[in-house]
PDB file of C-alpha atoms in Angstrom:
ATOM      1  CA  UNK A  11     100.062  76.280  36.084  1.00 35.00           C
ATOM      2  CA  UNK A  12      99.749  78.819  38.530  1.00 38.00           C
ATOM      3  CA  UNK A  13      96.292  80.425  38.326  1.00 44.00           C
ATOM      4  CA  UNK A  14      95.167  83.881  39.997  1.00 45.00           C
ATOM      5  CA  UNK A  15      92.005  84.466  41.973  1.00 40.00           C
ATOM      6  CA  UNK A  16      90.667  87.460  39.929  1.00 39.00           C
ATOM      7  CA  UNK A  17      90.839  91.077  41.267  1.00 39.00           C
ATOM      8  CA  UNK A  18      87.616  91.978  42.860  1.00 38.00           C
ATOM      9  CA  UNK A  19      88.836  95.333  44.323  1.00 40.00           C
ATOM     10  CA  UNK A  20      91.418  96.337  41.939  1.00 39.00           C
ATOM     11  CA  UNK A  21      90.946 100.120  40.828  1.00 40.00           C
ATOM     12  CA  UNK A  22      90.824 100.877  36.829  1.00 38.00           C
ATOM     13  CA  UNK A  23      92.726 103.513  35.354  1.00 38.00           C
ATOM     14  CA  UNK A  24      91.094 106.573  33.943  1.00 40.00           C
ATOM     15  CA  UNK A  25      90.379 107.249  30.601  1.00 41.00           C
ATOM     16  CA  UNK A  26      92.045 110.392  31.047  1.00 39.00           C
ATOM     17  CA  UNK A  27      95.314 108.950  32.300  1.00 43.00           C
ATOM     18  CA  UNK A  28      98.026 108.234  30.345  1.00 50.00           C
ATOM     19  CA  UNK A  29     100.368 105.109  30.268  1.00 53.00           C
ATOM     20  CA  UNK A  30     103.243 108.121  30.969  1.00 54.00           C
ATOM     21  CA  UNK A  31     101.504 108.719  34.108  1.00 68.00           C
ATOM     22  CA  UNK A  32     101.175 105.500  35.316  1.00 84.00           C
ATOM     23  CA  UNK A  33     103.316 103.754  37.815  1.00 92.00           C
ATOM     24  CA  UNK A  34     105.530 101.121  36.709  1.00 95.00           C
ATOM     25  CA  UNK A  35     105.467  97.520  37.689  1.00 96.00           C
ATOM     26  CA  UNK A  36     107.767  95.116  36.715  1.00 96.00           C
ATOM     27  CA  UNK A  37     106.873  91.474  36.548  1.00 97.00           C
ATOM     28  CA  UNK A  38     110.329  89.328  36.433  1.00 96.00           C
ATOM     29  CA  UNK A  39     109.201  85.659  36.278  1.00 96.00           C
ATOM     30  CA  UNK A  40     109.824  82.964  34.161  1.00 94.00           C
ATOM     31  CA  UNK A  41     106.563  81.673  33.661  1.00 93.00           C
ATOM     32  CA  UNK A  42     104.802  82.700  30.954  1.00 95.00           C
ATOM     33  CA  UNK A  43     101.270  82.157  32.041  1.00 93.00           C
ATOM     34  CA  UNK A  44     101.959  84.017  35.265  1.00 93.00           C
ATOM     35  CA  UNK A  45     103.276  87.139  33.298  1.00 95.00           C
ATOM     36  CA  UNK A  46     100.405  87.084  31.368  1.00 94.00           C
ATOM     37  CA  UNK A  47      98.098  86.662  34.059  1.00 93.00           C
ATOM     38  CA  UNK A  48      99.911  89.302  36.099  1.00 95.00           C
ATOM     39  CA  UNK A  49      99.859  91.892  33.140  1.00 96.00           C
ATOM     40  CA  UNK A  50      95.775  92.123  33.318  1.00 94.00           C
ATOM     41  CA  UNK A  51      95.557  92.407  36.763  1.00 95.00           C
ATOM     42  CA  UNK A  52      97.794  94.866  37.146  1.00 96.00           C
ATOM     43  CA  UNK A  53      96.548  97.011  34.224  1.00 95.00           C
ATOM     44  CA  UNK A  54      92.877  96.334  35.563  1.00 94.00           C
ATOM     45  CA  UNK A  55      94.422  98.393  38.440  1.00 94.00           C
ATOM     46  CA  UNK A  56      95.966 101.378  36.491  1.00 94.00           C
ATOM     47  CA  UNK A  57      99.725 100.580  36.829  1.00 95.00           C
ATOM     48  CA  UNK A  58     101.645  99.975  33.860  1.00 95.00           C
ATOM     49  CA  UNK A  59     103.310  96.405  33.735  1.00 96.00           C
ATOM     50  CA  UNK A  60     106.272  95.598  31.996  1.00 95.00           C
ATOM     51  CA  UNK A  61     107.099  91.774  31.712  1.00 97.00           C
ATOM     52  CA  UNK A  62     110.555  90.419  31.755  1.00 97.00           C
ATOM     53  CA  UNK A  63     111.126  86.176  31.696  1.00 96.00           C
ATOM     54  CA  UNK A  64     114.475  86.389  33.407  1.00 96.00           C
ATOM     55  CA  UNK A  65     116.786  88.240  35.808  1.00 95.00           C
ATOM     56  CA  UNK A  66     119.412  89.468  33.004  1.00 95.00           C
ATOM     57  CA  UNK A  67     116.372  90.369  30.494  1.00 95.00           C
ATOM     58  CA  UNK A  68     115.433  92.859  33.321  1.00 95.00           C
ATOM     59  CA  UNK A  69     118.821  93.954  33.360  1.00 94.00           C
ATOM     60  CA  UNK A  70     119.331  94.287  29.655  1.00 93.00           C
ATOM     61  CA  UNK A  71     116.164  96.475  29.382  1.00 90.00           C
ATOM     62  CA  UNK A  72     115.207  98.030  32.589  1.00 87.00           C
ATOM     63  CA  UNK A  73     115.202 101.749  32.826  1.00 80.00           C
ATOM     64  CA  UNK A  74     114.610 103.545  36.078  1.00 76.00           C
ATOM     65  CA  UNK A  75     112.017 106.748  34.660  1.00 75.00           C
ATOM     66  CA  UNK A  76     109.507 106.979  37.963  1.00 81.00           C
ATOM     67  CA  UNK A  77     107.865 105.367  40.666  1.00 89.00           C
ATOM     68  CA  UNK A  78     107.550 101.891  40.617  1.00 93.00           C
ATOM     69  CA  UNK A  79     107.838  98.559  42.108  1.00 95.00           C
ATOM     70  CA  UNK A  80     108.945  94.456  41.322  1.00 95.00           C
ATOM     71  CA  UNK A  81     106.767  91.796  41.473  1.00 96.00           C
ATOM     72  CA  UNK A  82     110.258  89.081  41.322  1.00 94.00           C
ATOM     73  CA  UNK A  83     110.020  85.272  41.512  1.00 93.00           C
ATOM     74  CA  UNK A  84     112.235  83.702  43.621  1.00 90.00           C
ATOM     75  CA  UNK A  85     113.233  80.468  41.724  1.00 88.00           C
ATOM     76  CA  UNK A  86     114.160  81.276  38.301  1.00 91.00           C
ATOM     77  CA  UNK A  87     117.221  79.157  36.289  1.00 90.00           C
ATOM     78  CA  UNK A  88     120.356  81.072  36.347  1.00 90.00           C
ATOM     79  CA  UNK A  89     120.344  84.135  37.847  1.00 92.00           C
ATOM     80  CA  UNK A  90     117.744  83.876  40.744  1.00 91.00           C
ATOM     81  CA  UNK A  91     115.159  86.656  42.270  1.00 90.00           C
ATOM     82  CA  UNK A  92     117.617  86.753  45.744  1.00 90.00           C
ATOM     83  CA  UNK A  93     120.562  87.304  43.164  1.00 92.00           C
ATOM     84  CA  UNK A  94     118.773  90.008  41.235  1.00 94.00           C
ATOM     85  CA  UNK A  95     117.765  91.721  44.204  1.00 92.00           C
ATOM     86  CA  UNK A  96     121.200  91.436  45.907  1.00 92.00           C
ATOM     87  CA  UNK A  97     122.564  93.459  42.763  1.00 93.00           C
ATOM     88  CA  UNK A  98     119.906  96.081  42.586  1.00 92.00           C
ATOM     89  CA  UNK A  99     120.902  96.805  46.547  1.00 90.00           C
ATOM     90  CA  UNK A 100     124.329  96.531  45.608  1.00 90.00           C
ATOM     91  CA  UNK A 101     124.668  99.188  43.140  1.00 87.00           C
ATOM     92  CA  UNK A 102     122.143 101.480  45.699  1.00 86.00           C
ATOM     93  CA  UNK A 103     118.543 100.402  43.871  1.00 88.00           C
ATOM     94  CA  UNK A 104     115.819 100.830  46.738  1.00 90.00           C
ATOM     95  CA  UNK A 105     112.908  99.824  44.304  1.00 92.00           C
ATOM     96  CA  UNK A 106     110.589  98.013  46.360  1.00 94.00           C
ATOM     97  CA  UNK A 107     110.067  94.627  45.356  1.00 94.00           C
ATOM     98  CA  UNK A 108     107.173  91.413  45.980  1.00 94.00           C
ATOM     99  CA  UNK A 109     108.741  88.237  45.920  1.00 91.00           C
ATOM    100  CA  UNK A 110     106.780  85.455  45.244  1.00 91.00           C
ATOM    101  CA  UNK A 111     106.889  81.918  45.403  1.00 86.00           C
ATOM    102  CA  UNK A 112     105.635  78.440  44.685  1.00 80.00           C
ATOM    103  CA  UNK A 113     108.380  76.806  46.901  1.00 73.00           C
ATOM    104  CA  UNK A 114     108.412  79.791  49.840  1.00 64.00           C
ATOM    105  CA  UNK A 115     109.996  78.517  53.015  1.00 64.00           C
ATOM    106  CA  UNK A 116     110.892  80.851  56.068  1.00 56.00           C
ATOM    107  CA  UNK A 117     114.684  80.998  55.648  1.00 67.00           C
ATOM    108  CA  UNK A 118     114.099  82.069  52.394  1.00 70.00           C
ATOM    109  CA  UNK A 119     111.407  84.637  53.517  1.00 72.00           C
ATOM    110  CA  UNK A 120     113.230  85.835  55.991  1.00 70.00           C
ATOM    111  CA  UNK A 121     116.603  86.569  53.780  1.00 74.00           C
ATOM    112  CA  UNK A 122     114.428  87.925  51.150  1.00 75.00           C
ATOM    113  CA  UNK A 123     113.054  90.455  53.968  1.00 75.00           C
ATOM    114  CA  UNK A 124     115.946  90.993  55.005  1.00 73.00           C
ATOM    115  CA  UNK A 125     117.477  92.347  51.688  1.00 72.00           C
ATOM    116  CA  UNK A 126     114.617  94.678  51.644  1.00 77.00           C
ATOM    117  CA  UNK A 127     111.736  93.310  50.251  1.00 81.00           C
ATOM    118  CA  UNK A 128     108.583  95.050  51.218  1.00 82.00           C
ATOM    119  CA  UNK A 129     106.514  91.522  50.989  1.00 87.00           C
ATOM    120  CA  UNK A 130     106.630  87.638  49.626  1.00 87.00           C
ATOM    121  CA  UNK A 131     103.748  85.821  48.789  1.00 89.00           C
ATOM    122  CA  UNK A 132     103.038  82.564  47.555  1.00 86.00           C
ATOM    123  CA  UNK A 133     101.644  81.120  44.506  1.00 86.00           C
ATOM    124  CA  UNK A 134      98.955  80.574  43.442  1.00 88.00           C
ATOM    125  CA  UNK A 135      98.935  84.164  44.284  1.00 89.00           C
ATOM    126  CA  UNK A 136      96.044  85.744  46.025  1.00 92.00           C
ATOM    127  CA  UNK A 137      95.441  88.897  43.111  1.00 93.00           C
ATOM    128  CA  UNK A 138      93.688  91.118  46.155  1.00 95.00           C
ATOM    129  CA  UNK A 139      96.664  90.275  48.440  1.00 94.00           C
ATOM    130  CA  UNK A 140      99.239  91.319  45.605  1.00 95.00           C
ATOM    131  CA  UNK A 141      97.266  94.325  44.351  1.00 96.00           C
ATOM    132  CA  UNK A 142      97.420  95.438  48.338  1.00 95.00           C
ATOM    133  CA  UNK A 143     101.130  94.681  48.086  1.00 94.00           C
ATOM    134  CA  UNK A 144     101.725  96.838  44.780  1.00 96.00           C
ATOM    135  CA  UNK A 145      99.978  99.909  46.163  1.00 95.00           C
ATOM    136  CA  UNK A 146     101.940 100.240  49.186  1.00 94.00           C
ATOM    137  CA  UNK A 147     104.983  99.545  46.704  1.00 95.00           C
ATOM    138  CA  UNK A 148     104.503 102.205  44.823  1.00 94.00           C
ATOM    139  CA  UNK A 149     103.479 104.493  47.591  1.00 94.00           C
ATOM    140  CA  UNK A 150     106.931 103.881  49.094  1.00 93.00           C
ATOM    141  CA  UNK A 151     108.557 104.293  45.906  1.00 94.00           C
ATOM    142  CA  UNK A 152     107.414 107.349  45.621  1.00 93.00           C
ATOM    143  CA  UNK A 153     108.443 108.378  49.240  1.00 93.00           C
ATOM    144  CA  UNK A 154     111.795 106.695  48.290  1.00 92.00           C
ATOM    145  CA  UNK A 155     111.907 108.968  45.122  1.00 91.00           C
ATOM    146  CA  UNK A 156     111.292 112.139  47.161  1.00 93.00           C
ATOM    147  CA  UNK A 157     114.272 111.085  49.632  1.00 92.00           C
ATOM    148  CA  UNK A 158     116.506 110.774  46.871  1.00 91.00           C
ATOM    149  CA  UNK A 159     115.416 114.070  45.102  1.00 93.00           C
ATOM    150  CA  UNK A 160     115.957 116.072  48.336  1.00 95.00           C
ATOM    151  CA  UNK A 161     119.604 114.322  48.754  1.00 94.00           C
ATOM    152  CA  UNK A 162     120.815 115.228  45.479  1.00 95.00           C
ATOM    153  CA  UNK A 163     119.091 118.787  45.747  1.00 96.00           C
ATOM    154  CA  UNK A 164     121.175 119.216  49.286  1.00 97.00           C
ATOM    155  CA  UNK A 165     124.080 117.659  47.738  1.00 97.00           C
ATOM    156  CA  UNK A 166     124.104 120.329  44.946  1.00 97.00           C
ATOM    157  CA  UNK A 167     123.331 123.356  47.728  1.00 97.00           C
ATOM    158  CA  UNK A 168     126.642 121.675  49.522  1.00 97.00           C
ATOM    159  CA  UNK A 169     128.842 121.219  46.741  1.00 97.00           C
ATOM    160  CA  UNK A 170     128.468 125.247  46.029  1.00 97.00           C
ATOM    161  CA  UNK A 171     129.698 125.878  49.416  1.00 97.00           C
ATOM    162  CA  UNK A 172     133.528 127.225  49.632  1.00 97.00           C
ATOM    163  CA  UNK A 173     136.040 125.036  52.052  1.00 96.00           C
ATOM    164  CA  UNK A 174     135.824 127.359  54.644  1.00 97.00           C
ATOM    165  CA  UNK A 175     131.690 127.716  54.786  1.00 97.00           C
ATOM    166  CA  UNK A 176     131.911 123.602  54.913  1.00 97.00           C
ATOM    167  CA  UNK A 177     134.611 123.650  57.946  1.00 96.00           C
ATOM    168  CA  UNK A 178     132.041 126.321  59.929  1.00 97.00           C
ATOM    169  CA  UNK A 179     128.944 124.101  58.905  1.00 97.00           C
ATOM    170  CA  UNK A 180     129.999 121.225  59.934  1.00 95.00           C
ATOM    171  CA  UNK A 181     130.780 122.601  63.228  1.00 95.00           C
ATOM    172  CA  UNK A 182     127.894 124.758  63.773  1.00 96.00           C
ATOM    173  CA  UNK A 183     125.470 121.420  63.244  1.00 95.00           C
ATOM    174  CA  UNK A 184     127.779 119.569  65.803  1.00 93.00           C
ATOM    175  CA  UNK A 185     126.327 122.809  68.331  1.00 93.00           C
ATOM    176  CA  UNK A 186     129.532 124.623  68.465  1.00 95.00           C
ATOM    177  CA  UNK A 187     129.082 128.158  69.315  1.00 96.00           C
ATOM    178  CA  UNK A 188     130.552 130.779  66.987  1.00 96.00           C
ATOM    179  CA  UNK A 189     133.078 131.706  69.327  1.00 96.00           C
ATOM    180  CA  UNK A 190     134.332 128.075  69.492  1.00 96.00           C
ATOM    181  CA  UNK A 191     134.078 127.447  65.810  1.00 97.00           C
ATOM    182  CA  UNK A 192     136.571 130.622  66.280  1.00 97.00           C
ATOM    183  CA  UNK A 193     138.935 129.396  67.842  1.00 96.00           C
ATOM    184  CA  UNK A 194     139.090 126.089  66.115  1.00 96.00           C
ATOM    185  CA  UNK A 195     139.606 127.574  62.826  1.00 96.00           C
ATOM    186  CA  UNK A 196     141.865 130.644  64.171  1.00 97.00           C
ATOM    187  CA  UNK A 197     139.077 133.094  62.628  1.00 97.00           C
ATOM    188  CA  UNK A 198     137.333 136.079  64.004  1.00 97.00           C
ATOM    189  CA  UNK A 199     134.106 135.540  65.261  1.00 96.00           C
ATOM    190  CA  UNK A 200     132.866 137.922  63.183  1.00 97.00           C
ATOM    191  CA  UNK A 201     134.141 136.328  60.252  1.00 97.00           C
ATOM    192  CA  UNK A 202     132.474 133.050  61.808  1.00 97.00           C
ATOM    193  CA  UNK A 203     129.156 134.733  61.432  1.00 97.00           C
ATOM    194  CA  UNK A 204     129.488 135.633  57.990  1.00 97.00           C
ATOM    195  CA  UNK A 205     130.081 132.349  56.853  1.00 97.00           C
ATOM    196  CA  UNK A 206     127.585 131.167  58.468  1.00 97.00           C
ATOM    197  CA  UNK A 207     124.834 133.391  57.221  1.00 97.00           C
ATOM    198  CA  UNK A 208     126.193 132.004  53.769  1.00 97.00           C
ATOM    199  CA  UNK A 209     125.839 128.578  54.612  1.00 97.00           C
ATOM    200  CA  UNK A 210     122.238 128.995  55.812  1.00 97.00           C
ATOM    201  CA  UNK A 211     121.340 131.490  52.492  1.00 97.00           C
ATOM    202  CA  UNK A 212     123.214 128.308  49.546  1.00 97.00           C
ATOM    203  CA  UNK A 213     121.205 125.520  51.706  1.00 97.00           C
ATOM    204  CA  UNK A 214     118.183 127.133  51.755  1.00 96.00           C
ATOM    205  CA  UNK A 215     117.804 126.648  55.501  1.00 96.00           C
ATOM    206  CA  UNK A 216     115.427 128.552  57.424  1.00 96.00           C
ATOM    207  CA  UNK A 217     116.155 127.745  60.964  1.00 96.00           C
ATOM    208  CA  UNK A 218     119.823 125.982  62.702  1.00 96.00           C
ATOM    209  CA  UNK A 219     117.070 122.849  63.100  1.00 96.00           C
ATOM    210  CA  UNK A 220     116.753 122.668  59.302  1.00 96.00           C
ATOM    211  CA  UNK A 221     120.251 122.813  58.946  1.00 96.00           C
ATOM    212  CA  UNK A 222     121.018 120.155  61.335  1.00 96.00           C
ATOM    213  CA  UNK A 223     118.669 117.940  59.438  1.00 95.00           C
ATOM    214  CA  UNK A 224     120.519 118.665  56.373  1.00 96.00           C
ATOM    215  CA  UNK A 225     123.599 117.629  57.509  1.00 95.00           C
ATOM    216  CA  UNK A 226     122.181 114.584  59.090  1.00 94.00           C
ATOM    217  CA  UNK A 227     120.964 113.417  55.436  1.00 93.00           C
ATOM    218  CA  UNK A 228     124.264 114.571  53.799  1.00 94.00           C
ATOM    219  CA  UNK A 229     125.927 112.462  56.844  1.00 91.00           C
ATOM    220  CA  UNK A 230     128.572 115.427  57.484  1.00 87.00           C
ATOM    221  CA  UNK A 231     128.864 114.103  60.957  1.00 68.00           C
ATOM    222  CA  UNK A 232     130.291 110.492  60.293  1.00 57.00           C
ATOM    223  CA  UNK A 233     132.379 112.174  57.183  1.00 55.00           C
ATOM    224  CA  UNK A 234     133.973 114.574  59.582  1.00 56.00           C
ATOM    225  CA  UNK A 235     134.369 112.946  62.341  1.00 53.00           C
ATOM    226  CA  UNK A 236     133.290 115.511  64.960  1.00 53.00           C
ATOM    227  CA  UNK A 237     130.938 114.985  67.779  1.00 46.00           C
TER     228      UNK A 237
END
Protein backbone atom coordinates (compact mmCIF):
# COMPACT_ATOMS: atom_id res chain seq x y z
CA UNK A 1 0.00 0.00 0.00
CA UNK A 2 1.32 3.43 -0.91
CA UNK A 3 1.04 6.28 1.55
CA UNK A 4 0.53 9.95 0.87
CA UNK A 5 2.37 12.74 2.59
CA UNK A 6 -0.26 14.81 4.36
CA UNK A 7 -0.97 18.09 2.64
CA UNK A 8 0.27 21.14 4.51
CA UNK A 9 -0.45 23.89 2.02
CA UNK A 10 -3.70 22.78 0.40
CA UNK A 11 -6.34 25.48 0.12
CA UNK A 12 -9.75 24.63 1.55
CA UNK A 13 -12.99 25.41 -0.22
CA UNK A 14 -15.14 28.15 1.25
CA UNK A 15 -18.53 27.29 2.67
CA UNK A 16 -20.11 29.50 0.04
CA UNK A 17 -18.62 27.55 -2.84
CA UNK A 18 -20.88 24.88 -4.23
CA UNK A 19 -19.70 21.53 -5.51
CA UNK A 20 -20.98 22.51 -8.96
CA UNK A 21 -18.50 25.43 -9.02
CA UNK A 22 -15.48 23.28 -8.19
CA UNK A 23 -13.08 22.09 -10.89
CA UNK A 24 -13.24 18.31 -11.15
CA UNK A 25 -10.22 16.07 -10.62
CA UNK A 26 -10.76 12.62 -12.09
CA UNK A 27 -8.76 9.93 -10.30
CA UNK A 28 -8.27 6.70 -12.25
CA UNK A 29 -6.37 4.10 -10.21
CA UNK A 30 -7.05 0.43 -9.50
CA UNK A 31 -5.69 0.74 -5.93
CA UNK A 32 -8.60 1.56 -3.62
CA UNK A 33 -6.29 2.92 -0.90
CA UNK A 34 -4.79 5.39 -3.36
CA UNK A 35 -8.22 6.50 -4.53
CA UNK A 36 -9.47 7.06 -0.99
CA UNK A 37 -6.34 8.97 0.04
CA UNK A 38 -6.47 11.16 -3.04
CA UNK A 39 -10.17 11.82 -2.56
CA UNK A 40 -9.52 13.39 0.86
CA UNK A 41 -6.50 15.33 -0.33
CA UNK A 42 -8.17 16.70 -3.45
CA UNK A 43 -11.34 17.71 -1.61
CA UNK A 44 -9.32 19.48 1.09
CA UNK A 45 -7.70 21.60 -1.62
CA UNK A 46 -11.05 22.85 -2.91
CA UNK A 47 -11.52 20.55 -5.89
CA UNK A 48 -14.20 17.95 -6.55
CA UNK A 49 -12.75 14.42 -6.87
CA UNK A 50 -14.38 11.76 -9.01
CA UNK A 51 -12.99 8.26 -8.54
CA UNK A 52 -12.70 5.41 -11.05
CA UNK A 53 -11.24 1.95 -10.50
CA UNK A 54 -10.31 1.43 -14.14
CA UNK A 55 -9.93 3.19 -17.47
CA UNK A 56 -13.06 1.49 -18.79
CA UNK A 57 -15.01 2.58 -15.71
CA UNK A 58 -13.93 6.15 -16.45
CA UNK A 59 -14.94 5.93 -20.11
CA UNK A 60 -18.38 4.60 -19.21
CA UNK A 61 -19.22 7.30 -16.66
CA UNK A 62 -17.21 10.38 -17.56
CA UNK A 63 -18.87 13.64 -18.66
CA UNK A 64 -16.95 16.73 -19.74
CA UNK A 65 -18.76 19.36 -17.68
CA UNK A 66 -16.18 22.04 -16.91
CA UNK A 67 -12.56 22.78 -16.00
CA UNK A 68 -10.95 19.52 -14.98
CA UNK A 69 -7.86 17.36 -14.97
CA UNK A 70 -7.04 13.70 -14.45
CA UNK A 71 -4.74 11.89 -12.05
CA UNK A 72 -4.08 8.68 -13.95
CA UNK A 73 -2.24 5.54 -12.92
CA UNK A 74 0.01 4.20 -15.67
CA UNK A 75 -0.07 0.52 -14.74
CA UNK A 76 -3.59 -0.90 -14.47
CA UNK A 77 -5.03 -4.27 -15.49
CA UNK A 78 -6.60 -4.28 -18.94
CA UNK A 79 -6.67 -0.81 -20.45
CA UNK A 80 -3.60 1.01 -19.10
CA UNK A 81 -3.06 4.67 -18.45
CA UNK A 82 -1.11 5.31 -21.64
CA UNK A 83 -3.84 3.56 -23.61
CA UNK A 84 -6.49 5.79 -22.06
CA UNK A 85 -4.42 8.88 -22.79
CA UNK A 86 -4.08 7.83 -26.41
CA UNK A 87 -7.85 7.24 -26.71
CA UNK A 88 -8.68 10.66 -25.28
CA UNK A 89 -6.19 12.59 -27.38
CA UNK A 90 -7.14 10.76 -30.58
CA UNK A 91 -10.73 11.82 -29.90
CA UNK A 92 -9.68 15.45 -29.65
CA UNK A 93 -9.91 15.73 -25.87
CA UNK A 94 -7.21 17.94 -24.36
CA UNK A 95 -7.92 17.45 -20.67
CA UNK A 96 -4.63 17.82 -18.74
CA UNK A 97 -3.36 14.50 -17.37
CA UNK A 98 -1.08 13.94 -14.38
CA UNK A 99 0.37 10.46 -14.51
CA UNK A 100 1.29 8.56 -11.34
CA UNK A 101 3.16 5.28 -11.20
CA UNK A 102 5.03 3.05 -8.79
CA UNK A 103 7.19 1.76 -11.62
CA UNK A 104 8.04 4.89 -13.56
CA UNK A 105 11.03 4.80 -15.87
CA UNK A 106 12.49 7.33 -18.28
CA UNK A 107 11.04 5.88 -21.53
CA UNK A 108 7.58 5.62 -19.96
CA UNK A 109 7.78 9.19 -18.67
CA UNK A 110 8.93 10.51 -22.05
CA UNK A 111 6.11 8.66 -23.82
CA UNK A 112 3.50 10.08 -21.45
CA UNK A 113 4.79 13.65 -21.73
CA UNK A 114 5.06 13.43 -25.51
CA UNK A 115 1.46 12.29 -25.52
CA UNK A 116 0.47 15.55 -23.84
CA UNK A 117 0.65 14.74 -20.12
CA UNK A 118 1.39 17.78 -17.98
CA UNK A 119 3.25 15.91 -15.22
CA UNK A 120 4.52 12.49 -14.14
CA UNK A 121 4.80 11.64 -10.44
CA UNK A 122 6.04 8.47 -8.79
CA UNK A 123 4.45 6.64 -5.87
CA UNK A 124 4.46 7.13 -2.94
CA UNK A 125 2.94 10.39 -4.05
CA UNK A 126 4.19 13.66 -2.60
CA UNK A 127 0.96 15.48 -1.80
CA UNK A 128 2.49 18.96 -2.11
CA UNK A 129 3.85 18.17 -5.57
CA UNK A 130 0.54 16.60 -6.56
CA UNK A 131 -1.53 19.59 -5.46
CA UNK A 132 0.83 21.94 -7.29
CA UNK A 133 0.43 19.79 -10.40
CA UNK A 134 -3.37 19.73 -10.03
CA UNK A 135 -3.61 23.51 -9.66
CA UNK A 136 -1.45 23.99 -12.74
CA UNK A 137 -3.49 21.43 -14.69
CA UNK A 138 -6.83 22.99 -13.71
CA UNK A 139 -5.57 26.43 -14.77
CA UNK A 140 -4.45 24.92 -18.06
CA UNK A 141 -7.86 23.27 -18.46
CA UNK A 142 -9.61 26.63 -18.05
CA UNK A 143 -7.42 28.11 -20.79
CA UNK A 144 -8.12 25.15 -23.09
CA UNK A 145 -11.86 25.50 -22.56
CA UNK A 146 -11.74 29.24 -23.37
CA UNK A 147 -9.79 28.45 -26.54
CA UNK A 148 -12.30 25.78 -27.53
CA UNK A 149 -15.22 28.12 -26.86
CA UNK A 150 -13.58 30.84 -28.96
CA UNK A 151 -12.98 28.38 -31.80
CA UNK A 152 -16.62 27.27 -31.67
CA UNK A 153 -17.73 30.91 -31.82
CA UNK A 154 -15.47 31.57 -34.81
CA UNK A 155 -16.74 28.47 -36.60
CA UNK A 156 -20.31 29.67 -36.16
CA UNK A 157 -19.42 33.13 -37.48
CA UNK A 158 -17.55 31.67 -40.42
CA UNK A 159 -20.50 29.38 -41.13
CA UNK A 160 -22.70 32.46 -41.47
CA UNK A 161 -20.59 33.83 -44.34
CA UNK A 162 -21.75 33.37 -47.90
CA UNK A 163 -19.57 31.43 -50.34
CA UNK A 164 -18.34 34.65 -51.95
CA UNK A 165 -17.60 36.22 -48.56
CA UNK A 166 -15.48 33.20 -47.67
CA UNK A 167 -13.60 33.50 -50.96
CA UNK A 168 -12.89 37.15 -50.21
CA UNK A 169 -11.91 36.51 -46.60
CA UNK A 170 -9.37 33.80 -47.35
CA UNK A 171 -7.66 36.05 -49.89
CA UNK A 172 -7.73 39.20 -47.78
CA UNK A 173 -6.05 37.47 -44.80
CA UNK A 174 -3.20 36.26 -47.04
CA UNK A 175 -2.36 39.89 -47.77
CA UNK A 176 -3.94 40.44 -51.16
CA UNK A 177 -5.13 43.94 -51.97
CA UNK A 178 -8.75 44.55 -52.91
CA UNK A 179 -7.83 44.94 -56.58
CA UNK A 180 -5.91 41.67 -56.51
CA UNK A 181 -8.86 39.87 -54.92
CA UNK A 182 -11.14 41.41 -57.55
CA UNK A 183 -8.86 40.14 -60.33
CA UNK A 184 -8.70 36.61 -58.91
CA UNK A 185 -12.45 36.35 -58.41
CA UNK A 186 -13.33 38.27 -61.61
CA UNK A 187 -15.50 40.78 -59.76
CA UNK A 188 -15.31 44.54 -59.29
CA UNK A 189 -13.18 46.15 -56.59
CA UNK A 190 -16.30 47.83 -55.20
CA UNK A 191 -17.91 44.40 -54.79
CA UNK A 192 -14.80 43.15 -53.00
CA UNK A 193 -14.99 46.10 -50.58
CA UNK A 194 -18.65 45.35 -49.89
CA UNK A 195 -17.96 41.67 -49.20
CA UNK A 196 -14.95 42.59 -47.08
CA UNK A 197 -17.11 44.84 -44.95
CA UNK A 198 -19.65 42.07 -44.48
CA UNK A 199 -16.89 39.66 -43.49
CA UNK A 200 -15.56 42.05 -40.85
CA UNK A 201 -19.05 42.56 -39.46
CA UNK A 202 -20.09 38.91 -39.39
CA UNK A 203 -16.77 37.76 -37.93
CA UNK A 204 -16.86 40.55 -35.30
CA UNK A 205 -13.38 41.60 -36.37
CA UNK A 206 -12.41 45.18 -35.55
CA UNK A 207 -9.20 45.24 -37.58
CA UNK A 208 -7.51 43.27 -40.34
CA UNK A 209 -4.98 41.78 -37.86
CA UNK A 210 -7.97 40.51 -35.84
CA UNK A 211 -9.33 38.83 -38.95
CA UNK A 212 -5.92 37.30 -39.74
CA UNK A 213 -5.76 35.78 -36.24
CA UNK A 214 -9.26 34.38 -36.65
CA UNK A 215 -8.34 32.83 -39.99
CA UNK A 216 -5.27 31.24 -38.42
CA UNK A 217 -7.37 29.70 -35.65
CA UNK A 218 -9.79 28.37 -38.25
CA UNK A 219 -6.93 26.99 -40.35
CA UNK A 220 -8.17 28.75 -43.47
CA UNK A 221 -4.78 29.16 -45.14
CA UNK A 222 -3.99 25.47 -44.81
CA UNK A 223 -7.38 24.46 -46.16
CA UNK A 224 -7.36 26.90 -49.05
CA UNK A 225 -3.84 26.24 -50.24
CA UNK A 226 -3.28 29.99 -50.64
CA UNK A 227 -0.05 31.54 -49.39
